[in-house]
């Protein structure tokens, strides 16, 4: 929950940059008529930011530490596929946003965090409630902040080795071109053999799970006073740690080759006494998948190649109506196209989607509501394949004292069916309807000295949820089959004093099937733990920094029937790390990292059939040049 404050001569560049500081290349606009907030013009609801642990996450090529955000679950089906979900929802109900544009796949609807070079990411913010573009995300979004460039030359180079044949190289550097523009580039290489023993939830003793993979990632960033431009390319290939056993009793290894290229440019300028912020970008993804276990007694198995391209743009205009009121208009549009080689996608579908939103916010300085602010949003989502949908919401927050704030949000959000759900062979259904969510949340915050506490209670009713349902004797199809009620309580605690810091998050929640007459009514939706918690602590010693994370995920089910055979056991994972910095020279600093993950060698699965590694050790070395 963010207060709507009157801040003059302060502006936003969205998720890619922070407010202008002396150490960066960004400058503040000169206009005294633009009124925005320090982080986001309109944010009502729960908002938590987590700074990525650069060395640990980059060397492991995952977003593991992001699980410290409340109700955020990171799932991996191989080193090339890392998805996330918010509040026990499927991955395609949330979005990843960078420089104002979403990175979700048009085919799958979900985002793959593994295609984002972690060397370029400074922090990750989870946003729920009302925010720019929130109508397009049913459960919330992760906004990625790109590493800001310094106003002088700086470079980082690192290398890491670890268990299961893991090897990583990463480098990033940047320099100013002149007083107003800087450029930067990054490169990372990751290789993993990923062979480890595992006993899966069905009791299969899988001795060697193939996850041999290799990836190359390149990033480019330009930052200026009026324009930011970011591009990234990921080329990865290898296996998937799938524990499925073929009819011959042999564990087969599926392979996936993946190429992703994205480019986003964002600019801002003062127009008509207001602030205009625009983004334009393109997202290209190619995948080639081969599954030998699908041979069913003959042939080379199943092979498919997919391609998709999305060209999108977003324009936001903020104008101050008075010292207490702000009006903003947001328009988003995209052209989405896909095709397959092998015939699994019917034809070459193309569609156009757009969202138009109008938001008004007002601060109350006098009267009964003094110290509070209210925001109202009204919008419409359009799709060339469907009728327009109304979206919107209203939010109110109030500061009860210097330390305590409360807020409430109600909104309507929607999701269009993905192209796979519409057109995938023997599964897609062109008669699908969009999913609609009516939701509200109550937020409370306490901030005093070294202690911060926040709680959020949320409730969301989802209608026309798209699910796989039997169709004929040997196939399934996508149907608007379920109604779902998601609700829960999120709690976050942070304490920092001297050299010690402690963060803890806990979520008590459920995601119940509420479809009248369904045999699964009252059951939990797939992969919905009723309790999850993470505790992270660090201590700065004179010679090193010690840290540990302890995470717990409760029991969940892989199927809506909640059968015993689809149950995934609860698990706890303990990670330990130690990091030390050395002054090599006046311009060079060295860092050494030793990380022990899954310290007690717990055998667990994020997704049924995709076991996660056991105990692993990573050793990393990084040089910072300034």
XYZ file of C-alpha atoms in Angstrom:
626
model
C 0.000 0.000 0.000
C 1.487 3.337 -1.069
C 0.443 6.757 0.095
C -0.630 9.180 -2.600
C 1.725 12.040 -1.749
C 2.070 15.396 -3.463
C 5.595 15.310 -4.784
C 6.635 17.971 -7.247
C 9.506 17.585 -9.736
C 9.659 13.819 -9.323
C 8.866 11.317 -12.056
C 8.635 7.647 -12.911
C 10.321 5.508 -15.478
C 8.320 2.438 -14.484
C 9.897 -0.862 -13.599
C 13.222 -0.383 -15.334
C 14.602 2.539 -13.365
C 14.400 4.200 -9.997
C 13.752 7.830 -9.165
C 16.692 9.982 -10.257
C 19.647 9.954 -7.908
C 23.060 11.553 -8.002
C 24.725 8.218 -8.717
C 22.718 7.521 -11.871
C 22.343 9.158 -15.243
C 18.700 10.122 -14.801
C 17.776 13.759 -14.214
C 14.571 15.185 -12.784
C 12.116 16.994 -15.068
C 11.912 20.736 -14.628
C 8.108 21.041 -14.692
C 6.435 21.875 -11.389
C 2.981 20.846 -12.627
C 3.492 17.091 -12.788
C 2.425 15.380 -9.590
C 3.223 11.695 -9.162
C 4.289 9.439 -6.366
C 7.855 8.402 -5.577
C 7.388 4.841 -6.805
C 4.216 4.616 -8.822
C 1.478 7.102 -9.668
C -1.325 4.808 -8.542
C -0.581 1.798 -6.353
C -3.183 0.537 -3.936
C -2.889 -2.888 -2.381
C -0.003 -5.069 -1.306
C 3.376 -4.183 -2.798
C 6.638 -5.805 -1.697
C 10.074 -5.343 -3.226
C 12.890 -7.861 -2.983
C 16.426 -7.144 -4.084
C 17.898 -10.036 -6.027
C 20.973 -11.595 -4.461
C 23.089 -11.032 -7.496
C 25.879 -13.576 -7.067
C 23.828 -16.435 -5.659
C 20.936 -16.097 -8.086
C 23.056 -15.379 -11.154
C 25.394 -18.321 -10.600
C 22.437 -20.651 -10.077
C 20.418 -19.043 -12.897
C 17.152 -18.951 -10.998
C 14.998 -16.560 -9.032
C 15.118 -18.693 -5.902
C 15.442 -15.815 -3.448
C 12.277 -14.200 -4.843
C 10.280 -16.798 -2.889
C 10.706 -14.436 0.094
C 7.874 -12.369 -1.373
C 4.511 -13.315 0.190
C 2.410 -15.845 -1.742
C 4.985 -16.098 -4.555
C 5.836 -19.665 -5.553
C 8.703 -20.394 -7.938
C 8.405 -23.602 -9.958
C 11.055 -25.213 -12.118
C 10.698 -27.914 -14.750
C 14.342 -27.868 -15.743
C 16.961 -25.152 -15.815
C 15.339 -23.705 -18.942
C 11.851 -23.324 -17.476
C 11.195 -21.234 -14.354
C 7.655 -20.027 -13.779
C 6.001 -18.332 -10.846
C 2.525 -18.102 -9.402
C 0.876 -15.706 -6.979
C -1.750 -16.589 -4.378
C -2.205 -20.220 -5.407
C -3.126 -19.327 -8.957
C -1.801 -20.899 -12.175
C 1.271 -19.268 -13.702
C -0.780 -17.804 -16.559
C -2.854 -15.775 -14.084
C 0.149 -13.566 -13.275
C 2.476 -11.497 -15.419
C 6.106 -10.400 -15.571
C 6.573 -6.760 -16.529
C 9.722 -4.961 -17.636
C 9.820 -1.326 -18.790
C 6.037 -1.234 -18.722
C 5.396 -4.225 -21.027
C 4.437 -7.829 -20.137
C 6.669 -10.770 -21.048
C 4.054 -13.523 -20.901
C 4.012 -16.048 -23.722
C 1.025 -15.592 -26.046
C 0.894 -19.353 -26.578
C 1.068 -20.534 -22.971
C -0.106 -17.392 -21.206
C 2.611 -17.811 -18.563
C 6.027 -16.190 -18.206
C 9.350 -18.004 -18.150
C 11.736 -16.225 -15.793
C 14.666 -18.249 -17.141
C 14.736 -16.114 -20.299
C 15.581 -12.975 -18.296
C 19.351 -12.471 -17.780
C 19.633 -12.299 -14.002
C 22.808 -10.253 -14.274
C 20.604 -7.379 -15.488
C 17.984 -7.570 -12.714
C 18.362 -5.393 -9.637
C 15.114 -6.159 -7.819
C 11.723 -7.778 -8.179
C 8.497 -6.193 -6.942
C 5.272 -8.095 -6.437
C 2.243 -5.898 -7.094
C -1.384 -6.710 -6.353
C -4.457 -4.514 -6.008
C -4.760 -1.458 -8.263
C -1.790 -0.440 -10.375
C -1.102 0.474 -13.958
C -2.082 -2.470 -16.144
C -3.427 -4.502 -13.214
C -6.640 -5.280 -15.107
C -4.654 -7.587 -17.421
C -3.370 -9.718 -14.521
C -5.839 -11.671 -12.401
C -3.522 -12.518 -9.493
C -0.797 -9.875 -9.636
C 2.476 -9.160 -11.368
C 6.209 -9.253 -10.856
C 7.869 -6.026 -11.970
C 11.560 -6.411 -12.805
C 13.854 -3.452 -12.168
C 16.866 -3.339 -14.475
C 20.250 -2.583 -12.913
C 20.751 1.206 -13.157
C 23.915 2.458 -14.821
C 26.415 4.570 -12.879
C 27.702 7.895 -14.158
C 31.162 6.366 -14.454
C 32.671 3.186 -15.884
C 31.823 0.062 -13.904
C 32.096 -3.644 -14.622
C 31.436 -6.952 -12.880
C 32.829 -10.357 -13.813
C 32.128 -13.629 -12.092
C 32.484 -17.378 -12.375
C 30.871 -20.183 -10.430
C 31.032 -23.951 -10.198
C 28.711 -26.258 -8.331
C 27.252 -29.689 -7.834
C 25.733 -31.715 -10.688
C 28.248 -30.311 -13.150
C 27.022 -26.727 -12.865
C 29.288 -24.057 -14.358
C 28.489 -20.367 -14.781
C 30.190 -17.314 -16.234
C 28.659 -13.853 -15.960
C 29.855 -10.374 -16.863
C 28.220 -6.974 -16.929
C 29.582 -3.511 -17.616
C 28.476 0.000 -18.375
C 29.833 3.438 -19.095
C 28.542 6.938 -19.880
C 28.614 8.077 -23.486
C 28.149 11.681 -22.419
C 26.547 13.529 -19.516
C 23.050 12.349 -20.436
C 23.377 8.851 -21.933
C 24.935 5.628 -20.705
C 25.202 2.166 -22.238
C 25.710 -1.246 -20.716
C 25.950 -4.881 -21.770
C 25.901 -8.279 -20.101
C 26.732 -11.866 -20.980
C 26.118 -15.065 -19.067
C 26.776 -18.730 -19.787
C 25.351 -21.589 -17.791
C 25.923 -25.332 -18.118
C 24.563 -28.159 -16.015
C 24.708 -31.945 -16.180
C 22.001 -32.217 -13.571
C 22.235 -35.967 -12.965
C 21.094 -36.957 -9.486
C 19.251 -39.737 -7.724
C 15.654 -39.220 -6.685
C 12.692 -41.191 -5.340
C 9.608 -39.463 -6.710
C 6.181 -39.195 -5.088
C 5.038 -42.415 -6.815
C 7.932 -44.363 -5.334
C 9.933 -44.606 -8.582
C 13.633 -44.856 -7.800
C 15.064 -42.660 -10.533
C 18.822 -43.122 -10.458
C 19.847 -40.617 -13.111
C 17.587 -37.801 -14.169
C 18.916 -36.061 -17.252
C 18.939 -32.276 -17.071
C 21.920 -31.645 -19.296
C 21.533 -28.095 -20.494
C 23.511 -25.144 -21.747
C 22.425 -21.560 -22.207
C 23.871 -18.279 -23.453
C 22.321 -14.926 -22.576
C 23.176 -11.451 -23.842
C 21.700 -8.195 -22.596
C 22.031 -4.590 -23.746
C 20.875 -1.473 -21.914
C 20.825 2.205 -22.790
C 19.699 4.744 -20.209
C 19.219 8.435 -20.758
C 17.346 11.398 -19.383
C 14.359 10.780 -21.627
C 14.749 7.262 -23.077
C 15.591 3.778 -21.781
C 16.161 0.836 -24.096
C 16.694 -2.774 -23.028
C 17.223 -5.873 -25.198
C 18.027 -9.462 -24.296
C 18.607 -12.740 -26.143
C 18.538 -16.238 -24.613
C 19.621 -19.354 -26.484
C 19.312 -22.558 -24.448
C 19.187 -26.241 -25.201
C 19.191 -29.454 -23.261
C 17.106 -31.923 -21.318
C 14.343 -31.753 -18.791
C 14.495 -33.569 -15.417
C 11.333 -35.509 -16.096
C 10.824 -38.619 -14.002
C 8.157 -40.157 -16.208
C 8.756 -43.850 -16.860
C 7.946 -45.259 -20.282
C 6.003 -48.496 -20.835
C 9.337 -50.304 -21.108
C 10.379 -49.216 -17.601
C 13.061 -46.868 -18.909
C 13.327 -43.295 -17.726
C 13.237 -41.136 -20.835
C 14.690 -37.674 -21.196
C 12.723 -34.989 -22.991
C 14.728 -32.246 -24.677
C 13.964 -28.610 -25.254
C 15.751 -26.091 -27.457
C 14.649 -22.536 -26.847
C 15.426 -19.143 -28.354
C 13.958 -15.921 -26.963
C 14.646 -12.351 -28.047
C 13.028 -9.299 -26.517
C 13.505 -5.572 -26.918
C 11.727 -2.762 -25.058
C 12.148 1.011 -25.308
C 10.595 3.436 -22.844
C 10.544 7.220 -23.016
C 8.988 10.133 -21.160
C 8.317 13.786 -21.812
C 6.235 16.708 -20.653
C 3.139 17.310 -22.795
C 0.366 19.785 -22.093
C 1.360 20.292 -18.478
C 1.420 16.553 -17.784
C 3.841 13.661 -18.007
C 3.677 11.295 -20.999
C 5.374 7.892 -20.623
C 5.430 5.445 -23.519
C 6.795 1.951 -24.145
C 7.124 -0.099 -27.306
C 8.624 -3.554 -27.673
C 8.763 -6.938 -29.358
C 8.936 -10.470 -27.933
C 10.017 -13.439 -30.090
C 10.104 -17.020 -28.836
C 10.980 -20.269 -30.606
C 10.831 -23.711 -28.997
C 11.637 -27.151 -30.267
C 10.482 -29.973 -28.006
C 11.252 -33.694 -28.329
C 9.793 -36.331 -26.016
C 11.002 -39.883 -26.747
C 8.726 -41.298 -24.022
C 5.746 -40.445 -26.237
C 6.782 -43.021 -28.865
C 4.390 -45.569 -27.330
C 6.258 -48.556 -28.711
C 7.497 -47.186 -32.008
C 9.001 -44.240 -33.828
C 11.179 -41.489 -32.436
C 8.624 -40.035 -30.073
C 6.836 -36.718 -30.131
C 8.488 -33.653 -31.644
C 7.071 -30.192 -32.091
C 8.352 -26.719 -32.928
C 6.567 -23.519 -31.937
C 7.104 -19.882 -32.828
C 5.416 -16.769 -31.543
C 5.825 -13.018 -31.992
C 4.241 -10.202 -30.041
C 4.604 -6.504 -30.873
C 3.186 -4.281 -28.162
C 3.026 -0.716 -26.932
C 1.865 1.128 -23.842
C 1.170 4.851 -23.315
C 0.544 6.483 -19.926
C -0.379 10.120 -19.389
C -0.405 11.737 -15.941
C -1.803 15.209 -15.313
C -2.313 17.092 -12.060
C -5.802 18.564 -11.711
C -4.906 20.259 -8.428
C -2.485 19.920 -5.555
C -4.663 17.073 -4.315
C -5.844 15.332 -7.492
C -4.209 13.326 -10.257
C -5.780 11.994 -13.455
C -4.096 9.360 -15.589
C -4.942 7.544 -18.790
C -3.316 4.271 -19.880
C -3.646 2.577 -23.263
C -2.028 -0.789 -24.082
C -2.140 -2.641 -27.380
C -0.488 -5.732 -28.868
C -0.481 -7.915 -31.970
C 0.047 -11.587 -31.086
C 0.833 -14.286 -33.634
C 1.927 -17.928 -33.417
C 2.563 -20.979 -35.559
C 3.804 -24.543 -35.194
C 5.859 -26.914 -37.308
C 4.219 -30.292 -36.885
C 0.624 -29.189 -36.915
C -0.169 -28.947 -33.204
C -1.432 -25.388 -33.600
C -4.423 -25.040 -35.897
C -3.454 -22.606 -38.648
C -1.416 -19.504 -37.879
C -3.540 -17.594 -35.352
C -3.240 -13.827 -35.100
C -5.106 -11.575 -32.699
C -5.094 -7.990 -31.477
C -5.582 -7.168 -27.805
C -5.840 -3.825 -26.050
C -6.675 -2.239 -22.713
C -7.753 1.347 -22.039
C -7.896 2.597 -18.446
C -8.763 5.900 -16.820
C -7.651 6.437 -13.215
C -8.403 9.261 -10.802
C -6.759 9.751 -7.408
C -7.448 12.315 -4.708
C -5.793 13.161 -1.393
C -7.974 14.310 1.497
C -6.245 16.994 3.561
C -9.229 18.215 5.585
C -12.336 16.766 7.152
C -13.231 13.297 8.384
C -11.104 11.574 5.751
C -8.049 13.725 6.465
C -4.837 11.848 5.852
C -6.389 9.423 3.395
C -6.524 9.039 -0.354
C -8.838 7.322 -2.797
C -8.317 5.974 -6.304
C -10.966 4.954 -8.817
C -10.251 3.061 -12.047
C -12.469 2.339 -15.021
C -11.336 0.526 -18.140
C -12.165 -1.785 -20.995
C -10.270 -4.764 -22.423
C -10.687 -5.660 -26.080
C -9.682 -8.674 -28.129
C -10.260 -9.169 -31.851
C -11.678 -12.634 -31.062
C -14.038 -11.658 -28.209
C -16.442 -8.973 -27.095
C -15.056 -6.074 -24.979
C -14.880 -6.527 -21.210
C -15.332 -3.820 -18.550
C -12.672 -3.747 -15.816
C -11.840 -1.419 -12.951
C -11.838 -0.943 -9.223
C -11.599 1.417 -6.280
C -9.095 1.712 -3.463
C -8.770 3.741 -0.274
C -5.878 4.062 2.155
C -5.455 6.024 5.343
C -2.673 6.757 7.796
C -3.993 6.194 11.310
C -0.796 7.348 12.994
C 2.864 7.948 12.205
C 3.408 4.183 12.248
C 0.126 2.586 11.181
C -1.596 2.633 7.780
C -4.587 0.709 6.496
C -6.162 0.300 3.089
C -8.807 -1.532 1.108
C -9.121 -2.432 -2.580
C -11.901 -3.899 -4.718
C -11.412 -4.610 -8.412
C -12.518 -6.619 -11.441
C -9.831 -8.203 -13.623
C -9.930 -10.547 -16.598
C -7.773 -12.896 -18.689
C -8.173 -13.837 -22.340
C -7.664 -17.526 -23.248
C -4.132 -18.232 -24.466
C -3.528 -19.256 -28.072
C -2.825 -22.831 -26.944
C -6.165 -22.957 -25.122
C -7.880 -21.776 -28.283
C -6.017 -23.576 -31.062
C -3.893 -26.483 -29.757
C -4.700 -29.678 -31.660
C -7.248 -31.934 -29.900
C -7.220 -29.603 -26.864
C -7.971 -26.064 -27.968
C -11.500 -24.730 -27.968
C -12.426 -21.632 -29.954
C -15.701 -21.373 -27.996
C -13.918 -20.496 -24.741
C -14.931 -17.425 -22.765
C -12.519 -15.135 -20.895
C -11.935 -15.684 -17.179
C -13.347 -12.991 -14.858
C -12.162 -12.286 -11.299
C -13.942 -10.197 -8.642
C -11.592 -9.574 -5.747
C -10.874 -7.428 -2.739
C -8.119 -7.101 -0.201
C -7.493 -5.390 3.140
C -3.988 -4.175 3.892
C -2.363 -3.027 7.131
C 1.176 -1.764 7.719
C 3.183 -0.936 10.803
C 6.507 0.864 10.400
C 8.473 1.977 13.444
C 12.229 2.229 13.776
C 13.866 -1.083 12.934
C 10.626 -3.062 12.656
C 8.203 -3.377 9.744
C 5.063 -5.525 9.780
C 2.416 -5.850 7.073
C -0.644 -8.043 6.716
C -2.991 -8.554 3.783
C -6.261 -10.423 3.702
C -7.561 -11.159 0.210
C -10.548 -12.864 -1.333
C -11.117 -13.488 -5.050
C -13.974 -15.195 -6.915
C -12.972 -16.483 -10.333
C -15.658 -17.490 -12.820
C -15.321 -19.412 -16.085
C -11.885 -20.728 -15.140
C -10.412 -22.654 -18.051
C -9.632 -26.271 -17.196
C -8.815 -29.476 -19.037
C -11.850 -31.753 -19.215
C -12.399 -35.200 -20.785
C -13.549 -35.135 -24.396
C -14.131 -38.517 -25.930
C -12.423 -41.745 -25.046
C -8.788 -40.695 -25.323
C -8.533 -36.927 -25.315
C -9.153 -33.822 -23.250
C -10.209 -30.347 -24.226
C -10.164 -26.873 -22.716
C -13.475 -25.790 -21.163
C -14.745 -22.969 -18.954
C -15.357 -25.599 -16.353
C -14.740 -24.226 -12.877
C -15.567 -21.445 -10.499
C -12.849 -20.913 -7.901
C -12.698 -19.050 -4.600
C -9.212 -18.001 -3.516
C -8.665 -16.438 -0.126
C -5.873 -16.090 2.362
C -3.907 -14.108 4.903
C -0.386 -12.892 4.115
C 1.970 -11.657 6.821
C 5.398 -10.103 6.456
C 7.886 -9.144 9.158
C 11.232 -7.396 8.852
C 13.721 -6.451 11.560
C 17.090 -4.828 11.003
C 19.476 -3.594 13.653
C 23.210 -2.974 13.433
C 24.702 -5.921 11.533
C 21.722 -8.273 11.811
C 18.631 -8.506 9.610
C 15.664 -10.857 9.725
C 12.816 -11.224 7.232
C 9.885 -13.589 7.479
C 6.782 -14.160 5.381
C 3.916 -16.559 5.939
C 0.763 -17.308 3.991
C -2.333 -19.169 5.122
C -4.579 -19.641 2.125
C -6.806 -21.866 0.076
C -8.017 -22.050 -3.502
C -11.283 -23.987 -3.499
C -13.218 -25.292 -6.449
C -16.690 -23.785 -6.097
C -18.368 -25.130 -9.244
C -21.973 -26.068 -8.424
C -22.589 -29.773 -8.890
C -18.926 -30.609 -9.473
C -17.619 -33.805 -7.901
C -14.530 -31.787 -6.981
C -16.423 -28.985 -5.230
C -14.589 -28.025 -2.031
C -11.297 -29.520 -3.239
C -8.179 -27.421 -3.598
C -7.093 -26.440 -7.084
C -3.847 -28.063 -8.280
C -0.605 -26.945 -6.647
C -2.241 -24.875 -3.904
C -0.508 -25.321 -0.524
C -2.580 -24.120 2.410
C 0.471 -22.918 4.277
C 3.845 -21.612 3.137
C 6.535 -19.651 4.952
C 10.054 -18.342 4.424
C 12.496 -17.039 7.027
C 15.698 -15.310 5.883
C 18.423 -13.999 8.175
C 21.845 -12.464 7.609
C 24.634 -11.287 9.876
C 27.562 -9.084 8.947
C 30.745 -10.231 10.612
C 33.953 -8.178 10.354
C 35.330 -10.686 7.843
C 32.207 -12.043 6.059
C 28.451 -12.000 5.663
C 26.567 -15.085 6.822
C 23.067 -15.856 5.627
C 20.456 -18.562 5.731
C 16.988 -19.155 4.269
C 14.478 -21.648 5.591
C 11.390 -22.295 3.490
C 8.381 -24.491 4.099
C 5.718 -25.506 1.570
C 2.684 -27.478 2.673
C 1.049 -30.466 1.020
C -0.673 -29.867 -2.297
C -2.265 -31.919 -5.049
C -1.440 -32.155 -8.738
C -5.051 -32.951 -9.715
C -8.365 -31.301 -8.927
C -9.621 -34.616 -7.583
C -7.134 -34.327 -4.699
C -6.469 -38.059 -4.933
C -3.774 -39.712 -2.850
C -1.818 -40.551 -5.989
C -1.616 -36.869 -6.953
C -0.488 -35.667 -3.527
C 2.870 -33.939 -3.208
C 4.274 -34.057 0.313
C 5.104 -30.981 2.342
C 8.780 -30.109 2.429
C 11.277 -27.777 4.078
C 14.470 -26.565 2.428
C 17.393 -24.906 4.223
C 19.972 -22.860 2.316
C 23.165 -21.474 3.839
C 25.629 -19.015 2.310
C 28.746 -17.109 3.212
C 30.161 -14.192 1.283
C 33.364 -12.227 1.780
C 34.650 -9.102 0.046
C 38.301 -8.199 -0.523
C 39.792 -4.863 -1.522
C 42.159 -5.743 -4.361
C 42.971 -2.135 -5.232
C 41.389 1.292 -5.105
C 39.329 0.449 -8.190
C 38.840 -3.311 -7.800
C 36.935 -5.348 -5.254
C 36.656 -9.141 -5.142
C 33.799 -11.191 -3.707
C 33.870 -14.882 -2.839
C 30.630 -16.795 -2.325
C 30.048 -20.288 -0.953
C 26.422 -21.408 -1.084
C 24.973 -24.663 0.260
C 21.485 -25.305 -1.045
C 19.047 -27.895 0.233
C 21.424 -28.537 3.115
C 19.576 -31.611 4.401
C 19.207 -33.244 0.972
C 15.403 -33.141 0.946
C 13.779 -34.883 -2.009
C 10.853 -32.831 -3.313
C 9.006 -31.744 -6.424
C 7.608 -28.365 -7.419
C 5.596 -29.978 -10.201
C 4.591 -33.635 -10.317
C 7.181 -35.578 -12.297
C 9.893 -32.890 -12.121
C 12.181 -33.602 -9.159
C 14.359 -30.846 -7.742
C 18.084 -31.264 -6.995
C 19.259 -32.526 -3.640
C 22.117 -31.038 -1.631
C 24.299 -28.846 -3.826
C 27.283 -26.564 -3.318
C 28.194 -23.498 -5.369
C 31.490 -21.623 -5.271
C 31.555 -18.239 -6.950
C 34.093 -15.466 -7.447
C 33.236 -11.976 -8.660
C 35.343 -8.923 -9.490
C 33.922 -5.384 -9.386
C 35.783 -2.746 -11.381
C 35.065 0.947 -10.904
